[in-house]
Every structure is written in structure tokens, then in C-alpha cells.
Amino acid sequence: MGTAGLLDGRVAWVTGAARGQGRAHAVALAAEGADVIVTDLCADIATVPYSLGTEAELAETVALVEARGRRCLSMVADVRDTAALDEVVATGLEAFGRIDICVANAGVTGYGRFHELDDTTWQDMIDVDLTGTFRTIRAVLPHMLERRFGRVIATASMAGRMGNPNLAHYVAAKWGVIGMIKTLAMEVANKGITANVIAPAAVDTPMLHNPAMYALFCPDLDAPTREDVAPRYRAMNRMGVPWMDPGEISRAVVFLAADDAGVSTGQVLEISLGSSAGTH
Ligand SMILES: NC(=O)c1ccc[n+]([C@@H]2O[C@H](COP(=O)([O-])OP(=O)(O)OC[C@H]3O[C@@H](n4cnc5c(N)ncnc54)[C@H](O)[C@@H]3O)[C@@H](O)[C@H]2O)c1
């Protein structure tokens, strides 16, 4: 085996791990020595205007983790389903004996003017991005409390730090995640558990790169492409790049997951290409 990793002997659970940031986090955690439980819905949601991860993609994540020499347990689990999440924790504990790190990453987005968001679209967003994050962490927290160790990391967004036209439901959910995690951090601060939020700006994943998103950012073009949207994303930050590689976000996840990060809690780590530098 290679040199000592930051997370040798630790076990991590990553939701939304079939692709995108979740997959990158699973692989990065494994590269630092953690065994990983990876879960995903592996199905589409009618009110989400692009395809979600698949079972084949989740299997590819498993292969990538195992290629780092770590063990990987994968399960299809919807973060809206408490029983499924309890089953993940029970199965994970049976397989690995512990869960030290919880990366509540699963999320969806969608678009619509405030007055055009129907009840189902609003509710699905809150159910997945806010309540799903709550349910995920709640499922594993009793185990962490019992062992007096835990690293909870929730993915919000820069949309949880400011307003964002066409995204009222997403913005509400992501601001909610930040308030919820700060509260959790206060409750568990003297129990060996940290709880932090990662707030990325644009990341190069299928959530960003799909026809629905392209149409939103290029309403003036017929069939906009990745090249068409790039300058419009570039204009939203200060670094002159349109989006970040998911691995950039994984670096922050690994930092917050490490034993050494034990004094950082209740924080929001913005990885925003400088987009918030002039605001607060
Ligand atoms: N891509 C961006 O620009 C960006 C920016 C800021 C924050 N985020 C957030 O990052 C997180 C990861 O998104 P991504 O960019 O990797 O997008 P993605 O669409 O590539 O990945 C999201 C994964 O979550 C899964 N998922 C969706 N609903 C689920 C559910 N109910 N239960 C379990 N799994 C579910 C999907 O199947 C998919 O595999 C999300 O919380 C997202 O809101 C993304």
C-alpha cells in the first residue's frame, strides 16, 4: 500500500455518489485511506428537468474507489426515504463497524420564476435538498454520538449565500441547509462531532451541463452548447474561468473530514471563484 493517508482507518458515507461531486468526493476520501459507503437515488425525478445518476454510474464509482485500494459498499437509497437511509447505516455498520464521516451531497436543481413554481416542484426541491440532507445526517448521528466522533459535511451552494433569480426553491433549500448545519454544530460541539457546510459556485457536473440549464443561461440561442454557456458562467465570478472541476470541491471535503479539522465547526466554506469576495 502507499504512504499514510489523512483518513486511514476511517469510514465515510457519501450520498449522491453515482456521479459529479459525490463521485469525486468518494474517490478523494478513498485516496486518503477511507473505506466508503456510496449511495444514490439512481432514478429521475419528474420535476427535475435533467436526468439524474444511474446504477451503472454508481457501479463505476465503486470501481474507482476500489481502484484506490479501499473497500466500497454501494446501495440505491433515496434521501427522501428515512427507512432506506436507516438501512444504509445498519448495513454500513455491519460491513465496516463504524461510520466516521458523512458527506450529505445529494441534491437536485430546477428553474422557474417565483410565481411559476408549482407546489410539486417546490416540494420536491425542499424534500431532496433540505429535508434529504436532514434525514441523511439524522440517520447516522446516533452512531456518531455514541462513539463521540463524527465529521458531518453538507453541500449547500453559493445559492445559499445570496439570492438567485429563477431558483427560489433551490435558494431556499440551500440557505436552509446552512442554518440547519450551524444548529447541529452547536448541539454536538462538545461531543467530538463537527458539522460544516461547503458552498460551491459553478462546478463542472451534469447538474450544470444539460439542455435545461443551457436554455436558462442562453435564452437567445436555439440549441446552446457547452461553448455557448462558458462565457456567461465566466462573467459570474472574478477568476475568468467558467466552472471548477469537482476535485476542487473534494479537496475541501477531505480537509473537513480529517481528524485535524476537529476545531472547525459550524463553518461555511465557500469555494466560489471569488464570486463573493466583494460582498461579505
Ligand atoms: N454543479 C454545480 O454547479 C453546483 C454548485 C453548487 C452546489 N451544488 C450542489 O452539489 C451537490 C452535488 O451536485 P452535482 O453538481 O454533483 O450534480 P449531479 O447532478 O451530477 O449529482 C447529484 C447526484 O445526486 C443524486 N440524487 C439526486 N436526488 C437524489 C435523492 N433524492 N436521493 C439520493 N441521491 C439523489 C443524483 O442521482 C446525482 O447522482 C448538490 O447538492 C448540488 O446542489 C452543485
Coordinates of C-alpha atoms and ligand atoms in Angstrom, one line a residue:
M1 CA 0.0 0.0 0.0
G2 CA 1.0 3.6 -0.4
T3 CA 2.0 6.2 2.1
A4 CA -0.1 7.0 5.2
G5 CA -3.3 8.8 4.3
L6 CA -5.1 11.6 6.2
L7 CA -8.1 9.2 6.6
D8 CA -6.5 5.8 7.2
G9 CA -8.9 3.6 9.1
R10 CA -11.9 6.0 8.7
V11 CA -15.2 5.1 7.0
A12 CA -17.1 7.7 5.0
W13 CA -20.7 7.8 3.6
V14 CA -21.3 9.9 0.5
T15 CA -24.8 10.5 -0.8
G16 CA -25.5 11.4 -4.5
A17 CA -22.3 9.4 -5.3
A18 CA -23.2 8.0 -8.7
R19 CA -21.5 10.9 -10.5
G20 CA -20.4 14.5 -10.3
Q21 CA -19.2 15.9 -7.0
G22 CA -20.3 12.9 -5.0
R23 CA -18.2 10.5 -7.0
A24 CA -15.2 12.8 -6.8
H25 CA -15.6 13.0 -3.0
A26 CA -15.8 9.2 -2.7
V27 CA -12.7 8.8 -4.7
A28 CA -10.8 11.5 -2.9
L29 CA -11.7 10.1 0.5
A30 CA -10.6 6.7 -0.6
A31 CA -7.3 8.1 -1.9
E32 CA -6.7 9.3 1.7
G33 CA -7.4 5.9 3.1
A34 CA -11.1 5.8 3.9
D35 CA -13.4 3.0 3.1
V36 CA -16.5 4.4 1.5
I37 CA -20.3 3.8 1.5
V38 CA -21.7 5.3 -1.7
T39 CA -25.5 5.8 -2.2
D40 CA -27.6 7.4 -4.8
L41 CA -31.3 7.6 -6.0
C42 CA -30.3 6.1 -9.4
A43 CA -33.6 7.3 -10.9
D44 CA -35.1 10.5 -12.3
I45 CA -37.5 12.9 -10.6
A46 CA -40.3 14.3 -12.7
T47 CA -40.0 17.9 -11.6
V48 CA -36.2 17.9 -12.2
P49 CA -35.5 19.0 -15.8
Y50 CA -32.5 16.8 -16.4
S51 CA -31.5 13.1 -15.9
L52 CA -30.1 12.0 -12.6
G53 CA -27.4 9.4 -11.8
T54 CA -27.8 5.7 -12.8
E55 CA -27.0 2.3 -11.2
A56 CA -24.3 1.9 -13.9
E57 CA -22.7 5.2 -12.8
L58 CA -22.9 4.2 -9.2
A59 CA -21.1 0.9 -10.1
E60 CA -18.4 3.0 -11.8
T61 CA -17.9 5.0 -8.6
V62 CA -17.4 1.7 -6.7
A63 CA -14.8 0.6 -9.3
L64 CA -13.0 3.9 -8.9
V65 CA -12.9 3.7 -5.1
E66 CA -11.7 0.1 -5.2
A67 CA -9.0 1.1 -7.6
R68 CA -7.6 3.2 -4.8
G69 CA -7.3 0.0 -2.7
R70 CA -10.3 0.8 -0.4
R71 CA -13.4 -1.2 0.3
C72 CA -16.7 0.2 -1.1
L73 CA -20.3 -0.6 -0.2
S74 CA -22.9 0.8 -2.6
M75 CA -26.7 1.0 -2.1
V76 CA -29.5 2.6 -4.0
A77 CA -31.2 4.9 -1.5
D78 CA -33.4 8.0 -1.8
V79 CA -32.5 10.7 0.7
R80 CA -36.3 11.3 0.9
D81 CA -36.7 7.8 2.4
T82 CA -35.9 7.5 6.1
A83 CA -36.2 3.7 6.1
A84 CA -33.8 3.4 3.2
L85 CA -31.3 5.7 5.0
D86 CA -31.6 3.7 8.2
E87 CA -30.9 0.6 6.2
V88 CA -27.8 2.2 4.7
V89 CA -26.4 3.0 8.2
A90 CA -27.3 -0.5 9.5
T91 CA -25.7 -2.2 6.5
G92 CA -22.7 0.1 6.6
L93 CA -22.1 -0.6 10.3
E94 CA -22.4 -4.3 9.7
A95 CA -19.8 -4.2 6.9
F96 CA -17.3 -1.7 8.4
G97 CA -18.1 -1.4 12.1
R98 CA -18.2 2.4 12.1
I99 CA -19.1 5.5 10.1
D100 CA -16.9 8.4 10.8
I101 CA -17.7 10.8 8.0
C102 CA -21.0 11.8 6.4
V103 CA -21.0 13.8 3.2
A104 CA -24.6 14.8 2.6
N105 CA -24.1 15.8 -1.0
A106 CA -27.2 14.6 -2.9
G107 CA -29.1 17.4 -4.5
V108 CA -31.1 18.5 -7.5
T109 CA -31.8 21.8 -9.1
G110 CA -34.5 23.2 -11.3
Y111 CA -35.7 26.6 -12.6
G112 CA -38.7 28.8 -12.7
R113 CA -39.8 32.3 -12.0
F114 CA -41.1 32.7 -8.4
H115 CA -44.8 32.8 -9.4
E116 CA -44.4 29.9 -11.8
L117 CA -43.0 27.3 -9.4
D118 CA -45.9 24.9 -8.7
D119 CA -46.4 23.1 -5.4
T120 CA -44.9 19.8 -6.5
T121 CA -41.7 21.5 -8.0
W122 CA -41.3 23.5 -4.8
Q123 CA -41.9 20.5 -2.5
D124 CA -39.6 18.1 -4.4
M125 CA -36.8 20.6 -4.1
I126 CA -37.3 21.1 -0.4
D127 CA -37.7 17.3 0.1
V128 CA -34.4 16.4 -1.6
D129 CA -32.1 19.3 -1.0
L130 CA -33.1 20.4 2.5
T131 CA -35.1 17.6 4.2
G132 CA -33.0 14.9 2.5
T133 CA -29.9 16.4 4.0
F134 CA -31.5 16.4 7.4
R135 CA -32.7 12.8 7.1
T136 CA -29.3 11.6 5.9
I137 CA -27.4 13.2 8.9
R138 CA -30.1 12.2 11.4
A139 CA -29.8 8.5 10.3
V140 CA -26.1 8.4 11.2
L141 CA -25.9 10.8 14.1
P142 CA -26.9 8.5 16.9
H143 CA -23.9 6.2 16.0
M144 CA -21.6 9.2 15.9
L145 CA -22.9 10.4 19.3
E146 CA -22.4 7.0 20.8
R147 CA -18.8 6.9 19.5
R148 CA -18.2 10.6 20.3
F149 CA -16.6 11.1 16.9
G150 CA -18.0 12.4 13.6
R151 CA -17.3 14.6 10.6
V152 CA -20.5 15.9 9.0
I153 CA -20.2 17.8 5.8
A154 CA -23.2 19.1 3.9
T155 CA -23.2 20.5 0.4
A156 CA -25.1 23.8 0.1
S157 CA -24.2 26.2 -2.7
M158 CA -23.3 29.9 -3.2
A159 CA -27.1 30.0 -3.9
G160 CA -27.3 29.5 -0.1
R161 CA -25.4 32.8 0.4
M162 CA -27.4 35.2 -1.8
G163 CA -30.5 35.4 -4.0
N164 CA -30.6 33.9 -7.4
P165 CA -33.3 34.6 -10.0
N166 CA -35.2 31.5 -11.3
L167 CA -34.0 29.5 -8.3
A168 CA -36.2 30.5 -5.3
H169 CA -36.8 26.9 -4.3
Y170 CA -33.2 25.9 -4.6
V171 CA -32.0 29.1 -2.8
A172 CA -34.5 28.5 0.0
A173 CA -33.3 24.9 0.4
K174 CA -29.6 25.8 0.4
W175 CA -30.0 28.7 2.9
G176 CA -31.9 26.2 5.0
V177 CA -29.1 23.7 4.9
I178 CA -26.7 26.3 6.3
G179 CA -29.0 27.3 9.2
M180 CA -29.6 23.6 9.9
I181 CA -25.9 22.7 10.0
K182 CA -24.9 25.6 12.1
T183 CA -27.5 24.5 14.6
L184 CA -26.3 20.9 14.5
A185 CA -22.7 22.2 15.0
M186 CA -23.8 23.9 18.2
E187 CA -25.6 20.9 19.5
V188 CA -22.7 18.5 19.1
A189 CA -19.7 20.8 19.5
N190 CA -18.7 19.2 22.8
K191 CA -19.3 15.6 21.6
G192 CA -16.4 15.1 19.2
I193 CA -18.5 15.8 16.2
T194 CA -18.0 18.7 13.7
A195 CA -20.6 19.8 11.2
N196 CA -19.7 22.1 8.3
V197 CA -21.1 23.3 5.0
I198 CA -19.4 23.5 1.6
A199 CA -20.8 26.2 -0.6
P200 CA -19.5 25.8 -4.2
A201 CA -20.1 28.1 -7.1
A202 CA -20.4 26.5 -10.6
V203 CA -18.9 23.0 -10.8
D204 CA -18.4 21.0 -13.9
T205 CA -21.1 18.3 -13.4
P206 CA -24.3 17.1 -15.2
M207 CA -26.3 19.5 -12.9
L208 CA -24.7 22.4 -14.8
H209 CA -24.3 20.8 -18.2
N210 CA -27.7 19.8 -19.5
P211 CA -30.1 21.3 -22.1
A212 CA -32.4 22.8 -19.5
M213 CA -29.6 24.7 -17.8
Y214 CA -28.2 25.8 -21.2
A215 CA -31.6 27.1 -22.2
L216 CA -31.9 29.1 -19.0
F217 CA -28.5 30.8 -19.5
C218 CA -28.8 31.3 -23.2
P219 CA -32.5 32.1 -23.9
D220 CA -31.4 33.9 -27.0
L221 CA -29.9 30.8 -28.7
D222 CA -31.6 27.9 -30.4
A223 CA -29.6 24.9 -29.2
P224 CA -26.9 26.3 -26.9
T225 CA -23.8 24.2 -26.3
R226 CA -21.1 23.9 -23.6
E227 CA -19.1 26.5 -25.5
D228 CA -22.0 28.9 -25.7
V229 CA -22.7 28.9 -21.9
A230 CA -19.0 29.1 -20.9
P231 CA -18.6 32.9 -21.3
R232 CA -21.9 33.5 -19.4
Y233 CA -20.6 31.5 -16.4
R234 CA -17.3 33.1 -16.7
A235 CA -19.0 36.5 -16.2
M236 CA -20.4 35.4 -12.8
N237 CA -17.0 35.2 -11.0
R238 CA -13.7 37.0 -10.7
M239 CA -11.3 34.4 -11.9
G240 CA -12.1 34.3 -15.5
V241 CA -13.0 30.6 -15.6
P242 CA -16.5 29.3 -16.2
W243 CA -16.6 26.4 -13.7
M244 CA -14.5 24.3 -11.4
D245 CA -13.5 20.6 -11.6
P246 CA -15.4 18.5 -8.9
G247 CA -12.0 17.6 -7.5
E248 CA -11.6 21.2 -6.3
I249 CA -14.6 20.7 -4.0
S250 CA -13.3 17.3 -2.9
R251 CA -10.2 19.0 -1.5
A252 CA -12.4 20.9 0.9
V253 CA -14.3 17.8 1.8
V254 CA -11.1 15.9 2.7
F255 CA -9.9 18.9 4.7
L256 CA -13.1 19.0 6.8
A257 CA -13.2 15.2 7.1
A258 CA -9.7 14.9 8.6
D259 CA -9.1 14.3 12.3
D260 CA -7.1 17.5 12.3
A261 CA -10.1 19.6 11.4
G262 CA -11.6 19.0 14.8
V263 CA -11.7 22.7 15.8
S264 CA -13.5 23.8 12.6
T265 CA -17.2 23.5 13.1
G266 CA -20.3 25.5 12.1
Q267 CA -18.4 26.9 9.2
V268 CA -19.4 27.6 5.7
L269 CA -16.5 27.0 3.3
E270 CA -17.2 29.0 0.2
I271 CA -15.4 27.7 -2.9
S272 CA -16.7 30.4 -5.2
L273 CA -14.0 31.5 -7.6
G274 CA -14.0 34.8 -5.8
S275 CA -17.7 35.4 -6.6
S276 CA -18.5 36.5 -3.1
A277 CA -15.2 38.4 -2.4
G278 CA -16.8 41.8 -2.6
T279 CA -20.0 41.1 -0.7
H280 CA -19.3 39.9 2.9
Ligands
LIG1 N1 -22.8 21.7 -10.1 C1 -22.9 22.9 -9.5 O1 -22.6 23.9 -10.2 C2 -23.2 23.0 -8.1 C3 -22.9 24.2 -7.4 C4 -23.2 24.4 -6.1 C5 -23.7 23.3 -5.4 N2 -24.0 22.1 -6.0 C6 -24.6 21.0 -5.2 O2 -23.6 20.0 -5.2 C7 -24.3 18.7 -4.9 C8 -23.9 17.7 -5.9 O3 -24.3 18.1 -7.2 P1 -23.5 17.8 -8.6 O4 -23.1 19.1 -9.1 O5 -22.5 16.7 -8.4 O6 -24.8 17.3 -9.5 P2 -25.1 15.9 -10.2 O7 -26.5 16.1 -10.7 O8 -24.0 15.5 -11.1 O9 -25.1 14.9 -9.0 C9 -26.1 14.8 -8.0 C10 -26.3 13.3 -7.6 O10 -27.3 13.3 -6.6 C11 -28.2 12.2 -6.9 N3 -29.5 12.5 -6.3 C12 -30.5 13.4 -6.7 N4 -31.6 13.2 -5.9 C13 -31.3 12.3 -5.0 C14 -32.1 11.7 -4.0 N5 -33.3 12.0 -3.7 N6 -31.5 10.7 -3.2 C15 -30.2 10.3 -3.5 N7 -29.5 10.8 -4.5 C16 -30.0 11.8 -5.2 C17 -28.3 12.2 -8.4 O11 -28.8 11.0 -8.9 C18 -26.8 12.5 -8.8 O12 -26.1 11.3 -9.0 C19 -25.8 19.1 -4.9 O13 -26.2 19.2 -3.6 C20 -25.8 20.4 -5.6 O14 -27.0 21.2 -5.3 C21 -23.8 22.0 -7.3

